[in-house]
XYZ file of C-alpha atoms in Angstrom:
378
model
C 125.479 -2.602 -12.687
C 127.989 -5.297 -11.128
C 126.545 -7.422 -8.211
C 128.503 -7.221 -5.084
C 129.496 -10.702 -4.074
C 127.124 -10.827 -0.783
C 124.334 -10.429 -4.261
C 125.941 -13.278 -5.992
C 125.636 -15.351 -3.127
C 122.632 -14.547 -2.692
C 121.491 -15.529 -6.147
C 123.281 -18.220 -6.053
C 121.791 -19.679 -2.999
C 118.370 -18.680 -4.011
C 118.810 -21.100 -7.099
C 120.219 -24.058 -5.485
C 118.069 -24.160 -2.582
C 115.261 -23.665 -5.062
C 116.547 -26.674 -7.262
C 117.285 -28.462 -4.110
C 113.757 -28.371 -2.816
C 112.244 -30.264 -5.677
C 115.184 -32.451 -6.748
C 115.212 -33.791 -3.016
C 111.484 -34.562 -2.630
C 111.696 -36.384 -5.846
C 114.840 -38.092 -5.070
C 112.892 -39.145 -1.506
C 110.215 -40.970 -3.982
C 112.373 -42.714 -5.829
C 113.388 -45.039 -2.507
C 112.329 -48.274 -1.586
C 112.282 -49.955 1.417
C 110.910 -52.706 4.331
C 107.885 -51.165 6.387
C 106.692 -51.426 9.954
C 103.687 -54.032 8.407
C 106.613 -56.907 7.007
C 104.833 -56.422 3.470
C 108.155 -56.163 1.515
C 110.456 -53.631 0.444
C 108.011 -51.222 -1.156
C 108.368 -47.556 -2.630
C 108.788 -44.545 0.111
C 105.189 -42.774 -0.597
C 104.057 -40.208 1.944
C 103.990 -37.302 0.679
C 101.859 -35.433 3.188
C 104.616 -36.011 5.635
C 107.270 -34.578 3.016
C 104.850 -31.293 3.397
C 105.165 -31.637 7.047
C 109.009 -30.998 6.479
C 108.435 -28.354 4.345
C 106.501 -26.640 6.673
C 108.833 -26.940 9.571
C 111.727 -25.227 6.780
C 109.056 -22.368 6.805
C 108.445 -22.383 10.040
C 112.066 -22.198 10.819
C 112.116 -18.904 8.710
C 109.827 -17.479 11.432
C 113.374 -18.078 13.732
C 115.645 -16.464 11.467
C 112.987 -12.905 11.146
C 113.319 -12.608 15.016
C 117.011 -12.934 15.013
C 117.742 -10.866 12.433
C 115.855 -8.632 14.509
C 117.529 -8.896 17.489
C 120.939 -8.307 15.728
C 119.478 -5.299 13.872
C 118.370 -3.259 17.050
C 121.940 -3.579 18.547
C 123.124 -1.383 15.843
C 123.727 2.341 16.263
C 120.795 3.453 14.009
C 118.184 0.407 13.296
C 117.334 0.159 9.575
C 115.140 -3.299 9.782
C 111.244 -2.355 9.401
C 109.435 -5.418 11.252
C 105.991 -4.235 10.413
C 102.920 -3.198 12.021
C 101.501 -5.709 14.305
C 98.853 -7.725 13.554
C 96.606 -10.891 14.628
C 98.311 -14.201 13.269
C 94.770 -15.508 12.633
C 94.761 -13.665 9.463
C 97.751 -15.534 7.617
C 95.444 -18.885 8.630
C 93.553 -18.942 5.709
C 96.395 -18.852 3.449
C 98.387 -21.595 5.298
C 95.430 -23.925 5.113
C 95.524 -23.088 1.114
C 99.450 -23.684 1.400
C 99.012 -26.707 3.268
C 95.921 -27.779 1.057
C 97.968 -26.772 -2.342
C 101.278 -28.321 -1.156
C 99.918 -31.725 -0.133
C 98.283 -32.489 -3.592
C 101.500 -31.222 -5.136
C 103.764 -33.946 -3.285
C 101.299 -36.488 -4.151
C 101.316 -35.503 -7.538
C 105.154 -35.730 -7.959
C 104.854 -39.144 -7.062
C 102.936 -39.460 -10.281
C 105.336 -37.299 -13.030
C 108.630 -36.531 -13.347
C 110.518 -33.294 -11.484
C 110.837 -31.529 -14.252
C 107.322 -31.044 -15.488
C 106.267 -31.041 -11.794
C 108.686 -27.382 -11.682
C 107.139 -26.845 -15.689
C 103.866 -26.804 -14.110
C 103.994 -24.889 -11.894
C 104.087 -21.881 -14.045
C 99.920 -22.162 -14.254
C 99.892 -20.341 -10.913
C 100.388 -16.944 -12.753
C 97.710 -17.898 -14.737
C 95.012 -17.988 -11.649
C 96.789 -15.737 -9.687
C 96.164 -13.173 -12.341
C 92.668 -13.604 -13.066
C 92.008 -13.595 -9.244
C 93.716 -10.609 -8.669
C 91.076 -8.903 -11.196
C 88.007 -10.234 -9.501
C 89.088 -10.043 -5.636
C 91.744 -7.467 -5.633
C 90.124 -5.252 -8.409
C 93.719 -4.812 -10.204
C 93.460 -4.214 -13.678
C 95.931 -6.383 -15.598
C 98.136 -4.515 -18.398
C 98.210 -5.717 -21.937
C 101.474 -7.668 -21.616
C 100.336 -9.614 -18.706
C 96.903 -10.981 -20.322
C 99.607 -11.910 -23.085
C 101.525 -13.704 -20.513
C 99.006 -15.565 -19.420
C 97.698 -16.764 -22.783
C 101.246 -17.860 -23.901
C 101.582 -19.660 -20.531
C 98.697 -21.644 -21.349
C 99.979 -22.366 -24.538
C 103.549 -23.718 -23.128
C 101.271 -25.660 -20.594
C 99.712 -27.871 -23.337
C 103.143 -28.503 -25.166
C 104.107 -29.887 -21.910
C 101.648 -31.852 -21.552
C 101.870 -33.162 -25.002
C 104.940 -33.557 -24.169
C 104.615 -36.116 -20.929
C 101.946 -37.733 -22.963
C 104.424 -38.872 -26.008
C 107.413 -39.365 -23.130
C 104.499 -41.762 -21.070
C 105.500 -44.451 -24.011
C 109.342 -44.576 -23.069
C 108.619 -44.376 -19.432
C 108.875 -47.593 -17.311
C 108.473 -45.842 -13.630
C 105.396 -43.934 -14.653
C 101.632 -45.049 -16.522
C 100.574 -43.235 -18.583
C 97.367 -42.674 -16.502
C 99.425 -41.477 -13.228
C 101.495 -39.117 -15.607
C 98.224 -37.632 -16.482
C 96.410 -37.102 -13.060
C 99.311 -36.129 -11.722
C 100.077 -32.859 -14.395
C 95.964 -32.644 -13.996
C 96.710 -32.465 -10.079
C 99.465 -30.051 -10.123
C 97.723 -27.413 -12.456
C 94.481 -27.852 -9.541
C 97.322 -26.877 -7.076
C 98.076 -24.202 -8.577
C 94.635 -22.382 -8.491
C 94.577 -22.647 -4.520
C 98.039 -21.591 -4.738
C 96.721 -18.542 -6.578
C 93.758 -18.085 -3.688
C 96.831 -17.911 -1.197
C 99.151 -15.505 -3.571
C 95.931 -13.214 -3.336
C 95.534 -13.293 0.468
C 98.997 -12.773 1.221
C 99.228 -9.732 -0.876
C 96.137 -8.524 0.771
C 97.161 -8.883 4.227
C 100.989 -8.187 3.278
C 100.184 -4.549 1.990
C 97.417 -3.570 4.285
C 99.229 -4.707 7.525
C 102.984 -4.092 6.500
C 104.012 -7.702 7.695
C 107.920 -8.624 6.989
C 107.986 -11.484 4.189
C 110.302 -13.537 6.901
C 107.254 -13.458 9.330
C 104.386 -14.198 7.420
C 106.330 -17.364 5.578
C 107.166 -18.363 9.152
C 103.300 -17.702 10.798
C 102.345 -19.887 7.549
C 104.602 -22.251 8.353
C 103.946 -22.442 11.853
C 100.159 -23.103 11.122
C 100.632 -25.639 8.373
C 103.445 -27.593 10.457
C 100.838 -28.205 13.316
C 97.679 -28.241 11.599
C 99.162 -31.249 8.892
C 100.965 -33.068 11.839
C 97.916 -33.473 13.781
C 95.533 -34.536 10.483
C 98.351 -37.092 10.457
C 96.563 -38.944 13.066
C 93.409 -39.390 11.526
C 94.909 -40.370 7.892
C 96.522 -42.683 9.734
C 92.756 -44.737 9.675
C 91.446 -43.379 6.462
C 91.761 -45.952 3.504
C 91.258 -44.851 -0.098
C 92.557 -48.131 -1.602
C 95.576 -47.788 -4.483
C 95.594 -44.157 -4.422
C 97.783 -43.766 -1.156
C 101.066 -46.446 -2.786
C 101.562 -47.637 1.134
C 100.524 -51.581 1.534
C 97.896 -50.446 4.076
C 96.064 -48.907 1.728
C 95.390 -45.607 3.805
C 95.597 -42.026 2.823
C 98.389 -40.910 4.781
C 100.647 -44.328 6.814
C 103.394 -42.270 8.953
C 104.347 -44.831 10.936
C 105.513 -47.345 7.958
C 107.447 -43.946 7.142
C 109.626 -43.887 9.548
C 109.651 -47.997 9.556
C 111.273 -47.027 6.319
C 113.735 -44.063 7.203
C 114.988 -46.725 9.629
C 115.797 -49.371 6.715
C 117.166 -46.437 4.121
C 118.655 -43.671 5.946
C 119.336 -41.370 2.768
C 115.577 -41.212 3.001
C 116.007 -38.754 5.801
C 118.710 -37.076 3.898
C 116.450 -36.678 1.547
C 113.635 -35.247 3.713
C 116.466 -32.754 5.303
C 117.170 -31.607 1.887
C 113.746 -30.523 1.234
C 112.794 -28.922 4.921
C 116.537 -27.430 5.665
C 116.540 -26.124 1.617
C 113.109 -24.602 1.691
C 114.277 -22.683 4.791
C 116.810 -20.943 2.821
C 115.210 -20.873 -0.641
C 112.731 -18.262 1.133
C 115.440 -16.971 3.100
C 117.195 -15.861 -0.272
C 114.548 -15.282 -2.423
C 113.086 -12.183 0.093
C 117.117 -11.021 0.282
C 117.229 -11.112 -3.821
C 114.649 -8.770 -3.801
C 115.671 -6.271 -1.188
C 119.404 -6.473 -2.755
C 118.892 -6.806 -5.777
C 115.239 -6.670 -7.469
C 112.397 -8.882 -7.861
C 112.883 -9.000 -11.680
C 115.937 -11.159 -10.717
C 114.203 -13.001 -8.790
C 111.817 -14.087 -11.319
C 114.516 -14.805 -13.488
C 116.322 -17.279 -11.041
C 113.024 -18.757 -10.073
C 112.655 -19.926 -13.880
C 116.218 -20.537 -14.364
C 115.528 -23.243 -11.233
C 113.550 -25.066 -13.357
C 115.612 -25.409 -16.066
C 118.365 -26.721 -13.366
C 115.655 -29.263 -12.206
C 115.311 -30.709 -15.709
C 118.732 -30.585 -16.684
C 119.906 -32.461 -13.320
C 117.372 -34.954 -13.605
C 118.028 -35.982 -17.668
C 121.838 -36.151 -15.930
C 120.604 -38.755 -13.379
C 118.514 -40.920 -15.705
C 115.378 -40.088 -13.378
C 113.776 -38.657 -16.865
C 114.392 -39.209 -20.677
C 115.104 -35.940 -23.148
C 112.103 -34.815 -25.367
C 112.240 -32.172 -27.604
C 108.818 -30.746 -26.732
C 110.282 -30.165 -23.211
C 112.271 -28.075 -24.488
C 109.715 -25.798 -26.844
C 107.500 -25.880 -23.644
C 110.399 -24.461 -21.416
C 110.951 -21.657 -23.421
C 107.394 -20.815 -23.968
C 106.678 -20.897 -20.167
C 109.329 -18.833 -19.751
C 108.600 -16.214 -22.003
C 105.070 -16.315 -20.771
C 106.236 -15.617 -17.250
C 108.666 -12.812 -18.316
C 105.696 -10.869 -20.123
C 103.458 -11.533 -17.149
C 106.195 -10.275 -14.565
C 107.309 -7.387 -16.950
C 110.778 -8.771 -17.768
C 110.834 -6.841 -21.204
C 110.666 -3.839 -19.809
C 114.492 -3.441 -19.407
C 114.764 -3.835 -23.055
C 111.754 -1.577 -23.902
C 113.001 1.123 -21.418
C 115.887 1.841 -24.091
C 113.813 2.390 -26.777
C 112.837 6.054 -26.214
C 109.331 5.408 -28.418
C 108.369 3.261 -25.205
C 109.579 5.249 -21.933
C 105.984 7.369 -22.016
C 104.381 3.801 -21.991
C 106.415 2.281 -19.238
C 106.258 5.125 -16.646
C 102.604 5.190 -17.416
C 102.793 1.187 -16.439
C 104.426 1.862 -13.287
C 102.853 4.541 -12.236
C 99.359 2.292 -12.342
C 101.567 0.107 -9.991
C 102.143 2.618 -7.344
C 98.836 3.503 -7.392
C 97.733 0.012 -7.577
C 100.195 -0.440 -4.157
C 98.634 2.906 -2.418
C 94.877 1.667 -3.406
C 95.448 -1.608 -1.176
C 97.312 0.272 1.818
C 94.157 3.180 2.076
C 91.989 0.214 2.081
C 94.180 -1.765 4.567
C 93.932 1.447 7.074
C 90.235 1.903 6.761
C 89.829 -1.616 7.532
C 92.257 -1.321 10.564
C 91.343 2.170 11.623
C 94.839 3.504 10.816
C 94.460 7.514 10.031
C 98.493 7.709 9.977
């Protein structure tokens, strides 16, 4: 099949925006600059206002759903399906999990390099899938319970491998490297509570992807800005890297976008990329497929670690590598990558329609129970 070039923008956009997103939060950490307190040029460290940005570039995809929407109902014959309508309350709990989840991720990037922060990431499928079993009732298929066990398996080489890379490394102690990989893996099981909701509530209410990244969005952007205020007053000593000591300082923030304006460059790269990384990633899968999508999502990483060995932000170690490509193949087994190449082994079609045929009925199973909840006899 040969992509259209609308589809290779599209995958192309979806993997720098994706690259983007983390390369530009870590770049904003990297800064250092005079306060609003006359302490000294110190280290930009707020990373629960970096999530504020990245909820307003979710939020934002909220805009772009209702004007696609618009343009779509001036045409001749609509073809855009906005959904069923439904009570934004219910995509609160997962915002509050994305909010949560994001927050200790930011923090944690401050502690370890870009590259394992993307590496890391990868545990989500791990907790995602074992949820899914005890809330959703799915039953997992044999090459996704090897997935996960391989995944667990890269995640320890890469730890093994920030451990041995702690010795060369002058930004980072070996004790920050280490909560912060420990932090990002405890991200990733609320991320997995939130995967779990949104499936719920996307299946059983038909909700367009645009709109429920953009009610998320909308709830995280407000909720975090006003818990702003009262981290403004709450000290927690070293932890927080600002000189007042306090979990959360956004006023010597923008003390310090004043003194370094790529800062806010920075900041703009993460909220105005995250816009479009979700932007692309739903259009990849309606124009493509969402096995491309996984693919570009783990190619992103591998453009995260390459760009950052090419900036000196990280050194090379081989064990980054073997962890990679162990990730990577767990993730392919969990999201059924191989099945392209089993499909053309005739031995294995009986096996594969039988797999996606426990899919569909997987997908019908949580629509009947979405219209008995709802009352929908349609």
């Amino acid at each position: 099949m040969t992509w259209t070039r609308y589809q290779l923008f599209l995958a192309f956009l979806m993997l720098t925006t994706g690259s983007i997103n983390t390369l530009s939060a870590k770049w904003a950490d990297l800064f250092s600059a005079n306060g609003c307190h006359g302490d000294g040029e110190h280290r930009f460290s707020h990373p629960f206002l970096q999530a504020v940005g990245m909820f307003l570039g979710e939020f934002c995809c909220l805009a772009v759903f209702y004007i696609l929407l618009c343009r779509d109902r001036r045409r001749p014959e609509p073809q855009m399906n906005p959904g069923q309508r439904f009570n934004p309350l219910l995509f609160f709990p997962p915002a509050m999990c994305d909010m949560t989840a994001t927050s200790i991720m930011y923090v944690a990037l401050n502690m370890t390099s870009a590259s394992s922060f993307q590496m890391l990431r990868g545990a989500v499928i791990i907790f995602t899938g074992l949820l899914s079993v005890a809330f959703l009732g799915r039953r997992l298929a044999v090459n996704q319970w090897i997935g996960i066990f391989i995944t667990i398996l890269g995640l320890v080489i890469v730890g093994m491998a920030d451990f041995f890379s702690s010795q060369k490394d002058d930004t980072h102690k070996l004790s920050d490297i280490i909560t912060g990989d420990l932090l990002i893996i405890m991200a990733q099981v609320i991320v997995s509570v939130q995967m779990v909701l949104e499936e719920k509530f996307v299946y059983t209410h038909d909700v367009h992807p645009l709109r429920a990244v953009g009610t998320e969005g909308f709830f995280g952007f407000f909720v975090l800005s006003l818990l702003l205020i009262p981290m403004y007053f709450i000290h927690v000593g070293n932890f927080s890297g600002n000189p007042r000591l306090v979990l959360e300082d956004a006023l010597d923030a923008f003390c310090q976008i004043g003194n370094q304006p790529l800062i806010l460059l920075a900041l703009l790269g993460n909220t105005v990329s995250i816009a479009f990384f979700n932007f692309a990633g739903i259009s990849v899968t309606k124009e493509i497929s969402a096995t491309t999508r996984m693919v570009l999502d783990s190619l992103r990483t591998l453009v995260i670690w390459v760009v950052s060995l090419g900036l000196g932000w990280e050194q090379f170690h081989g064990l980054q590598v073997l962890g990679f490509v162990v990730l990577l193949l767990g993730t392919a087994l969990y999201n059924g990558l191989h099945r392209p190449l089993l499909a053309r082994m005739p031995c294995c079609a009986g096996l594969l329609n039988a797999e996606e045929e426990s899919s569909r009925a997987e997908r019908e199973r949580l629509l009947n129970d979405g219209r008995v909840q709802t009352g929908d006899d349609s």
